[in-house]
Amino acid sequence: MRRAPKREPTVTVALAGNPNVGKSTVFNALTGLRQHTGNWTGKTVAAAEGVCRRGGRCWRMVDLPGTYSLAARSEEEAVTRAYLYDRAPDAVIAVCDATCLSRSLILALQVIEWHPRTVVCVNLIDEAAAKGITVDTRQLEEDLGVPVVATSARDKRGLDALLSAVERVLTVSPVPHPVRYTVPIREAVACISADERVARRVLEHPDDAVTLGIPEEELAAAWDAAASAGLSRERVGQAIAACTVLHAEALCDAAVQYRDAKATARDRRVDRILTGRFTGIPVMLCLLCVLLWFTVYGANGISEWLSRLFGWGREGLNALCRLCGAPWWLQGVLVDGAWGVLSWVVAVMLPPMAIFFPLFTLLEDVGYLPRVAFTLDRGFQRACTCGKQGLTMCMGLGCNAVGVTGCRIMDSPRERIIATVTNSMVPCNGRFPLLIALVPLLFAGSRASSLRAAAVLVATVMLGVAMTFLVSRFLSHTWLRGMPSAFVLELPPYRMPRVGQVLVRSVLDRTVFVLGRAAAVAAPAGVVIWLLANVTAGGVPLIWLCADFLQPFGQLLGMDGAILLAFILGFPANEIVMPILLMIYTAGGTLAETGTAVMSGILFQNGWTPLTVWCVLLFTLFHWPCSTTCLTVWKETRSVKWTALAVLLPTAVGMLLCVISNLIATVF
């Protein structure tokens, strides 16, 4: 019996809304996809598509980038505007935040004026109820002239009603809904010309200077009022924006009730501590220290346990090879090469990632990461770059390739290039486990407490941030001169983290992904390293010849040739640098165990000193990006020059710091 072909969706529904209103959560709930939904601005840059099958209907859902208006001044606005204008979806869902409805309605008003088949989705009603906010959706629907549905996408409440409203607007003839402003434009012009406080309010919403579908008679009246008041067309644009803002506020005054005015005040009091001029940075450092302390403290025991487990696996593989009569070289390639490096990557890299990523994702889910970017904004302004670079830096803590892609949120091409070429100066998830493994070696001969190791890691991360500021300022005054552009950064409300979803997402989307990428590179690298260690030229292994060639350069940097060779061979992924180095050092034998204590013994037996550890730590923080990041830089810039600069800048910084450290140690 032939199976009936699947129905392809014939109706397209676009989701538009401000950043951080739960738009991607609505999209995930409707389509069943698991798109990443972070609690901070700038997560979505490109549109995502999915299929929604409910009630016998099959719709194509499009999650447009979060934007504050349709002015097309930024990458997100350009993508959203182009899709709504050029692709003309059959219907649009304008997602709004029930906790701050007036701001969300500014974009919704623009969408309604452009697309007659619009449904307004008032999301996050659960958070609004917790803050004592009640939204009268019937009143709002009557005032807007389009269906309004209240939802809580996290709990999947109201989604059926939302789809019913979409189906309702699809089955009726489209009727334009021109917005009739409660405050005439001529009055807004008069307010701006007479009251600078109103002008300042308008300047807080610079992206809403143009509203679509304004009646011609009102626009003509605006020009007349502007001419009589001696105002320029730019000021009229501000007046039009003021009409949009004031109309949104008037709609909220009629439909929204506040039972507890202190709820928002509590958030602001917390913000005064987390983002204060004198408290923001100390709080950030303390939280980072606690995060890394948990990572270091919890990773050690798990790493040792995994090391013993993989040691038993090595013994079993050796016994199996002997039982099968495998030749010595095949046993060496499989067990000492592929298995040795792979087991080290899993045993040493997995525990810190499994602890760090969930904790980091919890901070993201609570809404703290945007506040980190806000705290760092003052430093980026002094470096003559845009504060949005702080957001891309936070993305780079997870993955530098993702941070480079996130640079699209920056409007200025100059600032986008600066953020792109400096993003790898903050340690990514591939370098954190290596840094965590190196820090205890600094305290050789003394008891290295987890708190002390965490403090050193915090200092290392802040060194990366400081160098990002310095290099960005250098570029802003040399090859990429210019003044920083202004931007609006929304601080999202604090939310209770979804612990279960955070654990699943951080383990599957981050830990498993990164570990899988490292494992895919580690096994072949182990084979190559074993072959280089066992193929000789004149009785000397090839890998030793390469290390001897690099020895003078390594000594100049306070390291040795084997370390430089490990970094070079680790170009595909930072996670495999240390196992490659251990394979080089043990070229005459095998890497029988993979624990931290064994690693420490091997390193110090090969001449490592605290200076060597410090220089390797610096070079781990500042060296060329991995192959994935380099490829991403080239795809984003399409320029060999900027890709080369992204490789050379961090490498030059790392080499300079290593040389200075080596010279100081030599003198003193």
XYZ file of C-alpha atoms in Angstrom:
668
model
C 0.000 0.000 0.000
C 1.478 3.282 -1.113
C 1.969 5.881 1.586
C 0.333 9.222 0.923
C 2.886 11.978 0.295
C 3.422 14.523 3.032
C 1.619 17.787 2.524
C 3.879 20.731 1.956
C 2.868 23.911 3.784
C 1.155 26.390 1.499
C 0.549 29.164 4.037
C 3.427 31.225 5.442
C 3.140 32.915 8.824
C 5.929 35.244 9.998
C 6.712 35.992 13.645
C 7.946 39.527 14.327
C 8.756 41.235 17.591
C 11.284 43.019 19.756
C 14.268 41.117 21.096
C 13.624 39.256 24.319
C 9.822 39.033 24.085
C 9.808 35.228 23.829
C 9.330 35.193 20.062
C 11.679 32.263 19.496
C 9.977 30.431 22.371
C 6.618 30.871 20.612
C 8.249 29.613 17.417
C 9.695 26.559 19.177
C 6.387 25.745 20.839
C 4.510 25.925 17.527
C 6.995 24.016 15.388
C 8.558 21.642 17.909
C 12.055 22.841 16.992
C 14.633 23.621 19.627
C 16.029 26.915 18.488
C 18.337 28.475 21.105
C 16.433 31.082 23.133
C 18.748 33.166 25.294
C 17.545 35.843 27.697
C 19.426 38.700 26.047
C 19.346 40.846 22.943
C 20.976 39.800 19.686
C 20.475 36.037 19.740
C 18.708 35.761 16.376
C 20.383 37.282 13.326
C 18.988 35.221 10.444
C 15.417 34.010 9.988
C 14.595 30.449 11.044
C 11.871 28.351 9.407
C 9.786 25.459 10.701
C 6.530 23.651 9.970
C 3.493 23.765 12.238
C 0.934 20.981 11.861
C -2.177 21.443 14.010
C -5.867 20.896 13.508
C -5.435 19.451 10.031
C -3.561 22.546 8.851
C 0.064 22.746 7.747
C 1.768 26.144 7.968
C 5.285 27.353 7.357
C 6.390 29.429 10.360
C 9.216 31.966 9.947
C 10.987 33.351 13.026
C 12.263 36.777 11.978
C 15.150 38.488 13.804
C 14.205 40.545 16.821
C 14.001 44.246 16.011
C 12.619 47.444 17.513
C 11.343 48.957 14.256
C 11.209 48.542 10.481
C 13.632 51.375 9.762
C 16.224 48.926 8.303
C 19.199 50.558 10.009
C 20.688 47.381 11.454
C 21.147 43.847 10.151
C 18.145 42.566 12.111
C 15.895 45.385 10.918
C 17.028 44.895 7.319
C 16.253 41.162 7.352
C 12.853 41.656 8.996
C 11.845 44.572 6.779
C 12.980 42.825 3.582
C 11.012 39.689 4.433
C 7.809 41.525 5.334
C 8.027 43.831 2.316
C 9.405 41.578 -0.413
C 8.251 38.073 0.579
C 4.811 39.229 1.786
C 3.829 36.380 4.135
C 0.176 35.345 4.287
C -0.085 36.429 7.925
C 2.069 37.975 10.635
C 2.146 37.291 14.359
C 3.374 40.392 16.189
C 4.758 39.064 19.486
C 4.673 41.544 22.394
C 5.914 41.430 25.972
C 3.101 41.697 28.513
C 5.492 43.070 31.148
C 6.413 46.122 29.009
C 3.627 46.289 26.462
C 4.011 49.941 25.470
C 7.498 49.357 24.052
C 6.468 46.213 22.167
C 3.414 47.901 20.644
C 5.596 50.421 18.794
C 6.739 47.708 16.371
C 3.312 46.055 16.391
C 1.714 49.313 15.203
C 4.108 49.452 12.262
C 3.409 45.820 11.348
C -0.364 46.346 11.576
C -0.197 49.348 9.259
C 1.801 47.419 6.695
C 0.177 43.969 6.867
C -3.636 43.781 7.314
C -3.567 40.090 8.321
C -1.812 40.560 11.641
C -2.428 38.870 14.978
C -0.996 40.466 18.121
C 0.383 37.881 20.550
C 0.742 39.249 24.088
C 3.322 36.794 25.432
C 4.810 36.315 28.925
C 1.491 36.758 30.694
C 2.798 34.472 33.450
C 5.621 36.916 34.215
C 3.196 39.822 33.998
C 0.881 38.148 36.509
C 3.807 37.562 38.863
C 4.514 41.314 38.724
C 0.876 42.249 39.279
C 0.255 43.297 35.654
C -3.082 42.508 33.973
C -3.682 43.009 30.228
C -7.243 43.435 28.932
C -6.853 41.749 25.544
C -10.470 42.514 24.540
C -9.948 46.249 25.034
C -6.652 46.108 23.179
C -8.244 44.149 20.328
C -11.020 46.723 20.045
C -8.540 49.598 19.939
C -6.153 47.964 17.448
C -8.758 46.398 15.170
C -6.875 43.089 14.907
C -7.081 39.862 16.972
C -5.155 39.947 20.253
C -4.292 36.707 22.074
C -2.583 36.292 25.454
C -0.032 33.460 25.658
C 2.616 31.943 27.874
C 4.802 30.118 25.355
C 7.032 28.568 28.020
C 3.987 26.748 29.440
C 2.357 26.368 25.977
C -0.701 28.276 27.192
C -2.808 30.136 24.648
C -1.131 28.624 21.571
C -4.322 26.978 20.305
C -6.156 30.292 20.595
C -3.283 31.981 18.778
C -3.485 29.547 15.858
C -7.264 29.926 15.762
C -6.830 33.690 15.476
C -4.324 33.228 12.654
C -6.714 30.900 10.851
C -9.481 33.461 11.348
C -7.533 36.284 9.700
C -6.538 33.969 6.856
C -10.141 33.091 6.005
C -11.440 36.679 5.794
C -10.703 39.315 3.215
C -7.816 41.544 4.270
C -8.978 44.895 5.599
C -6.420 47.698 6.066
C -6.084 48.951 9.621
C -4.617 52.460 9.394
C -3.643 53.646 12.834
C -5.440 56.831 13.919
C -3.219 58.426 16.500
C -4.789 59.655 19.698
C -2.317 62.549 19.643
C -2.332 64.441 16.314
C 1.046 64.952 14.713
C 0.775 68.740 14.859
C 0.443 68.511 18.640
C 3.500 66.267 18.817
C 5.466 68.800 16.764
C 4.348 71.547 19.102
C 5.362 69.478 22.117
C 8.815 68.849 20.723
C 9.361 72.477 19.852
C 8.163 73.625 23.263
C 9.409 70.917 25.630
C 12.914 69.478 25.348
C 11.985 66.732 27.800
C 9.659 65.263 25.183
C 12.453 65.505 22.638
C 14.706 63.530 24.922
C 12.018 60.887 25.290
C 11.829 60.590 21.518
C 15.590 60.252 21.259
C 15.353 57.179 23.472
C 13.534 55.520 20.569
C 15.662 56.582 17.572
C 14.710 53.595 15.429
C 11.045 54.584 15.348
C 11.461 57.847 13.420
C 9.301 56.600 10.542
C 5.901 54.964 10.926
C 4.209 53.435 7.897
C 0.712 54.282 6.716
C 0.275 57.712 8.283
C -2.756 59.455 6.729
C -1.717 62.079 4.216
C -3.742 64.828 5.854
C -1.957 64.294 9.152
C 1.419 64.224 7.438
C 0.610 67.451 5.570
C -0.454 69.030 8.829
C 2.858 67.976 10.315
C 4.826 69.706 7.570
C 2.771 72.870 8.022
C 3.280 72.811 11.773
C 6.985 72.161 11.299
C 7.347 75.051 8.852
C 5.508 77.449 11.151
C 7.630 76.323 14.095
C 10.842 76.545 12.055
C 11.600 72.835 12.474
C 13.541 70.644 10.070
C 12.273 67.424 8.513
C 14.425 65.522 10.991
C 12.486 67.076 13.848
C 9.252 66.123 12.099
C 10.518 62.567 11.988
C 11.013 62.781 15.716
C 7.464 64.094 16.028
C 6.144 61.125 14.070
C 8.080 58.830 16.385
C 6.599 60.666 19.338
C 3.103 60.002 17.971
C 3.879 56.288 17.778
C 5.241 56.207 21.314
C 2.426 58.283 22.769
C -0.200 56.209 20.957
C 1.323 52.981 22.298
C 1.281 54.434 25.792
C -2.345 55.531 25.372
C -3.301 51.994 24.308
C -1.574 50.588 27.383
C -3.251 53.103 29.683
C -6.605 51.770 28.509
C -5.778 48.050 28.540
C -3.134 47.476 31.234
C -3.590 47.547 34.986
C -0.773 47.475 37.547
C -1.577 45.870 40.881
C 1.969 45.926 42.299
C 4.062 48.898 41.246
C 6.939 47.707 43.444
C 7.745 44.669 41.257
C 9.588 46.713 38.642
C 11.208 48.806 41.342
C 12.798 45.670 42.812
C 14.411 44.862 39.460
C 15.775 48.381 39.255
C 17.264 48.140 42.741
C 19.046 44.938 41.751
C 20.244 46.620 38.546
C 21.756 49.448 40.562
C 24.002 46.837 42.176
C 24.746 44.611 39.171
C 25.316 47.472 36.728
C 26.419 50.298 39.038
C 29.469 52.385 38.243
C 31.323 51.212 41.357
C 29.673 47.837 41.972
C 29.130 46.402 38.464
C 32.685 45.210 37.788
C 33.375 43.826 41.322
C 30.106 41.867 41.227
C 30.952 40.562 37.756
C 34.398 39.414 38.920
C 32.961 37.722 42.009
C 30.342 35.845 39.991
C 32.957 34.760 37.466
C 35.222 33.594 40.282
C 32.415 31.547 41.840
C 31.560 30.064 38.445
C 35.147 29.002 37.807
C 35.615 27.760 41.388
C 32.729 25.350 40.974
C 34.208 24.262 37.643
C 37.714 23.630 38.992
C 36.536 22.024 42.238
C 34.105 19.662 40.544
C 36.215 18.774 37.505
C 39.240 17.288 39.287
C 37.558 14.242 40.813
C 35.500 13.442 37.708
C 38.598 13.738 35.511
C 40.559 11.269 37.651
C 37.655 8.800 37.602
C 37.352 9.014 33.813
C 41.122 8.601 33.532
C 40.987 5.281 35.378
C 38.013 4.186 33.284
C 39.844 4.878 30.026
C 42.941 3.155 31.425
C 40.902 -0.029 31.787
C 39.653 0.515 28.246
C 43.247 0.771 26.988
C 44.129 -2.517 28.659
C 41.108 -4.175 27.103
C 41.974 -2.876 23.626
C 45.571 -4.087 23.959
C 44.335 -7.536 25.021
C 41.906 -7.600 22.084
C 44.662 -6.677 19.617
C 46.926 -9.410 20.985
C 44.095 -11.921 20.791
C 43.418 -10.998 17.156
C 47.118 -11.149 16.292
C 47.214 -7.546 15.133
C 50.668 -6.283 14.071
C 52.487 -3.958 16.453
C 52.073 -0.925 14.221
C 48.289 -1.365 13.952
C 48.027 -1.775 17.717
C 50.114 1.376 18.170
C 48.013 3.405 15.711
C 44.692 2.362 17.226
C 45.514 2.152 20.937
C 48.478 4.433 21.587
C 47.541 6.926 18.887
C 43.791 7.269 18.318
C 42.604 5.916 21.695
C 45.318 7.694 23.708
C 44.527 11.180 22.419
C 40.773 10.603 22.315
C 40.661 9.351 25.904
C 42.699 12.331 27.107
C 40.342 14.780 25.393
C 37.285 13.148 26.947
C 38.784 12.636 30.427
C 40.259 16.124 30.809
C 37.929 18.244 28.654
C 34.521 16.744 29.450
C 34.297 17.440 33.237
C 34.951 21.214 33.113
C 32.661 21.633 30.101
C 29.884 19.616 31.768
C 30.081 21.942 34.801
C 30.940 25.309 33.217
C 28.373 25.321 30.407
C 25.270 24.680 32.572
C 26.352 27.365 35.062
C 27.120 29.822 32.237
C 23.763 29.064 30.600
C 21.966 29.672 33.905
C 23.452 33.184 34.045
C 22.289 33.706 30.479
C 18.792 32.419 31.238
C 18.438 34.645 34.301
C 19.266 37.693 32.166
C 22.665 38.621 33.590
C 24.775 38.499 30.403
C 23.224 41.662 28.889
C 24.136 43.403 32.127
C 27.738 42.256 31.675
C 27.691 43.892 28.246
C 26.207 47.041 29.780
C 28.952 47.083 32.430
C 31.642 46.755 29.752
C 30.049 49.383 27.497
C 31.960 52.255 29.109
C 35.272 50.564 28.290
C 34.301 50.020 24.661
C 33.222 53.639 24.340
C 36.672 54.723 25.535
C 38.156 52.365 22.960
C 36.121 54.232 20.289
C 34.034 51.175 19.451
C 30.391 50.279 19.889
C 29.127 48.833 23.160
C 27.488 46.001 21.215
C 30.958 44.494 21.043
C 30.396 43.454 24.651
C 27.569 41.199 23.462
C 29.764 39.546 20.837
C 32.452 39.077 23.499
C 29.954 37.225 25.697
C 29.039 35.044 22.727
C 32.751 34.354 22.197
C 33.016 32.896 25.698
C 30.913 30.042 24.363
C 32.486 29.824 20.901
C 34.563 32.370 19.015
C 32.969 31.325 15.721
C 29.545 32.154 17.184
C 30.921 35.456 18.495
C 32.178 36.350 15.010
C 28.780 35.552 13.516
C 27.137 37.673 16.215
C 29.093 40.713 15.004
C 26.334 41.145 12.420
C 24.303 42.954 15.084
C 26.669 45.936 14.775
C 25.509 48.624 12.349
C 28.867 50.237 11.545
C 31.116 48.252 9.140
C 34.173 49.703 10.907
C 33.057 48.540 14.324
C 31.944 45.192 12.927
C 35.467 44.545 11.616
C 37.043 45.530 14.955
C 34.747 43.181 16.870
C 35.406 40.388 14.367
C 39.201 40.475 14.419
C 39.424 40.816 18.224
C 36.783 38.270 19.247
C 39.274 35.417 19.721
C 41.044 37.351 22.493
C 38.489 36.066 24.988
C 38.860 32.354 25.784
C 36.302 30.092 24.136
C 34.940 26.799 25.413
C 37.751 24.935 23.637
C 40.438 26.801 25.579
C 38.795 26.879 29.006
C 39.506 23.204 29.808
C 43.141 23.666 28.779
C 43.419 26.771 30.954
C 41.832 24.899 33.843
C 44.358 22.076 33.403
C 47.299 24.513 33.319
C 46.449 26.704 36.300
C 47.227 24.105 39.033
C 50.692 23.658 37.489
C 51.515 27.262 38.449
C 51.455 26.201 42.084
C 53.758 23.204 41.734
C 55.219 22.264 45.104
C 52.427 23.982 47.040
C 48.805 23.191 47.669
C 46.798 24.732 44.830
C 43.356 25.419 46.250
C 40.356 25.590 43.933
C 39.713 29.171 45.038
C 43.244 30.252 44.123
C 42.974 28.498 40.751
C 39.629 30.197 40.114
C 41.155 33.596 40.948
C 43.952 33.007 38.423
C 41.400 31.998 35.790
C 39.399 35.175 36.453
C 42.588 37.216 36.067
C 43.276 35.381 32.804
C 39.825 36.167 31.423
C 40.105 39.819 32.471
C 43.492 39.994 30.774
C 41.755 38.898 27.586
C 39.107 41.585 28.077
C 41.752 44.252 28.746
C 43.701 43.301 25.620
C 40.473 43.445 23.620
C 40.006 47.040 24.799
C 43.623 47.975 23.979
C 43.689 46.377 20.539
C 40.254 47.818 19.676
C 41.472 51.284 20.653
C 44.640 50.784 18.600
C 42.619 49.815 15.522
C 40.202 52.719 16.085
C 43.108 55.172 15.937
C 45.034 53.577 13.046
C 43.573 51.476 10.229
C 39.940 51.758 11.311
C 39.578 55.337 12.499
C 36.207 56.597 13.626
C 33.966 57.541 16.511
C 31.784 55.041 18.376
C 28.178 54.824 17.282
C 25.274 54.968 19.707
C 23.071 51.961 20.330
C 20.145 50.910 22.489
C 20.699 47.915 24.784
C 17.608 46.470 26.433
C 18.086 45.020 29.889
C 15.627 42.116 30.025
C 13.617 41.368 33.151
C 15.047 38.869 35.599
C 13.529 35.438 35.132
C 13.636 32.175 36.993
C 15.895 29.889 34.968
C 14.407 26.779 33.415
C 16.875 24.414 35.078
C 15.779 21.280 33.245
C 15.881 22.927 29.837
C 19.162 24.626 30.692
C 20.770 21.307 31.590
C 19.534 19.624 28.431
C 20.519 22.538 26.212
C 23.955 23.057 27.747
C 24.775 19.347 27.674
C 23.416 18.577 24.209
C 23.877 21.861 22.355
C 27.215 22.842 23.853
C 29.043 20.112 25.758
C 28.265 17.247 23.401
C 28.758 19.440 20.329
C 32.140 20.738 21.435
C 33.263 17.341 22.689
C 32.109 15.704 19.464
C 34.060 18.203 17.392
C 37.149 17.656 19.537
C 36.788 13.874 19.381
C 36.374 13.952 15.602
C 39.683 15.794 15.342
C 41.447 14.053 18.241
C 41.349 10.487 16.898
C 42.857 11.290 13.462
C 45.357 13.643 15.127
C 46.412 10.818 17.441
C 47.072 8.625 14.439
C 49.131 11.323 12.725
C 51.120 12.085 15.867
C 51.839 8.385 16.475
C 53.055 7.981 12.896
C 55.275 11.060 13.164
C 56.639 9.720 16.438
C 57.404 6.270 15.026
C 58.544 7.092 11.484
C 62.224 7.993 11.674
C 64.759 9.770 9.504
C 68.328 8.838 10.355
C 67.104 7.071 13.452
C 65.343 10.213 14.784
C 61.516 10.415 14.889
C 60.104 12.991 12.499
C 58.186 14.695 15.276
C 61.392 15.345 17.198
C 63.003 16.835 14.083
C 60.083 19.264 13.739
C 60.258 20.144 17.446
C 64.041 20.704 17.236
C 63.532 23.063 14.293
C 61.081 25.155 16.353
C 63.209 24.995 19.525
C 64.932 28.424 19.143
C 61.583 30.148 18.588
C 60.061 28.324 21.533
C 62.911 29.291 23.860
C 62.528 32.937 22.881
C 58.888 32.715 24.001
C 59.716 30.983 27.281
C 58.558 27.596 25.967
C 60.100 24.914 23.745
C 59.731 23.616 20.210
C 57.403 20.789 21.207
C 54.893 23.253 22.654
C 54.893 25.383 19.515
C 54.489 22.274 17.374
C 51.512 21.184 19.500
C 49.818 24.557 18.979
C 50.459 24.357 15.230
C 49.117 20.808 14.927
C 46.183 21.795 17.155
C 44.957 24.379 14.627
C 41.828 22.300 13.795
C 40.647 22.481 17.437
C 42.148 23.971 20.600
C 40.988 20.981 22.629
C 43.714 18.708 21.222
C 46.770 20.893 21.953
C 47.642 19.244 25.254
C 47.170 15.609 24.128
C 49.349 16.329 21.089
C 52.029 17.774 23.363
C 51.909 14.729 25.635
C 52.232 12.452 22.609
C 55.306 14.403 21.512
C 56.900 14.139 24.949
C 56.155 10.403 25.163
C 57.149 9.615 21.582
C 59.471 6.867 22.760
C 56.757 5.089 24.714
C 53.008 5.226 25.288
C 50.674 7.488 27.188
C 49.452 4.852 29.604
C 47.236 7.107 31.728
C 45.472 10.401 31.163
C 44.972 11.892 34.619
C 45.991 15.375 35.697
C 48.688 14.052 38.051
C 50.270 11.972 35.269
C 50.146 14.975 32.930
C 51.906 17.136 35.523
C 54.652 14.553 35.963
C 55.268 14.236 32.219
C 55.440 17.998 31.724
C 57.886 18.721 34.547
C 60.043 15.753 33.541
C 60.445 17.468 30.158
C 61.819 20.676 31.644
C 58.714 22.671 32.457
C 59.022 25.402 35.077
C 56.455 27.862 36.487
C 57.684 30.295 33.799
C 56.907 27.706 31.122
C 53.437 27.208 32.547
C 52.830 30.966 32.605
C 53.970 31.428 29.002
C 51.867 28.490 27.800
C 48.928 29.998 29.688
C 49.448 33.321 27.901
C 49.880 31.669 24.526
C 46.749 29.593 25.088
C 44.843 32.812 25.680
C 46.442 34.704 22.770
C 47.254 32.772 19.630
C 45.703 32.166 16.234
C 42.012 31.181 16.242
C 40.992 27.624 15.445
C 40.197 26.611 11.874
C 36.432 26.940 12.412
C 36.757 30.540 13.619
C 39.119 31.471 10.782
C 36.689 30.053 8.240
C 33.841 31.969 9.880
C 35.816 35.234 9.754
C 36.427 34.739 6.044
C 32.762 33.955 5.382
C 31.648 37.062 7.294
C 34.160 39.486 5.778
C 34.964 37.855 2.418
C 38.375 39.434 2.833
C 41.755 37.735 3.026
C 43.164 40.893 4.629
C 40.772 40.913 7.589
C 41.004 37.145 8.013
C 44.796 37.405 8.144
C 44.510 40.261 10.652
C 42.212 38.128 12.831
C 44.966 35.478 12.854
C 47.983 37.754 13.275
C 46.652 40.165 15.929
C 46.119 37.691 18.801
C 49.260 35.790 17.793
C 51.362 38.956 17.920
C 49.903 39.880 21.324
C 50.625 36.405 22.702
C 54.181 36.329 21.382
C 54.881 39.818 22.726
C 53.587 38.961 26.213
C 55.561 35.696 26.256
C 58.790 37.432 25.205
C 58.321 40.129 27.868
C 57.611 37.503 30.545
C 60.685 35.514 29.499
C 62.931 38.590 29.571
C 61.681 39.633 33.008
C 62.252 36.132 34.379
C 65.751 36.059 32.853
C 66.719 39.399 34.391
C 65.342 38.759 37.867
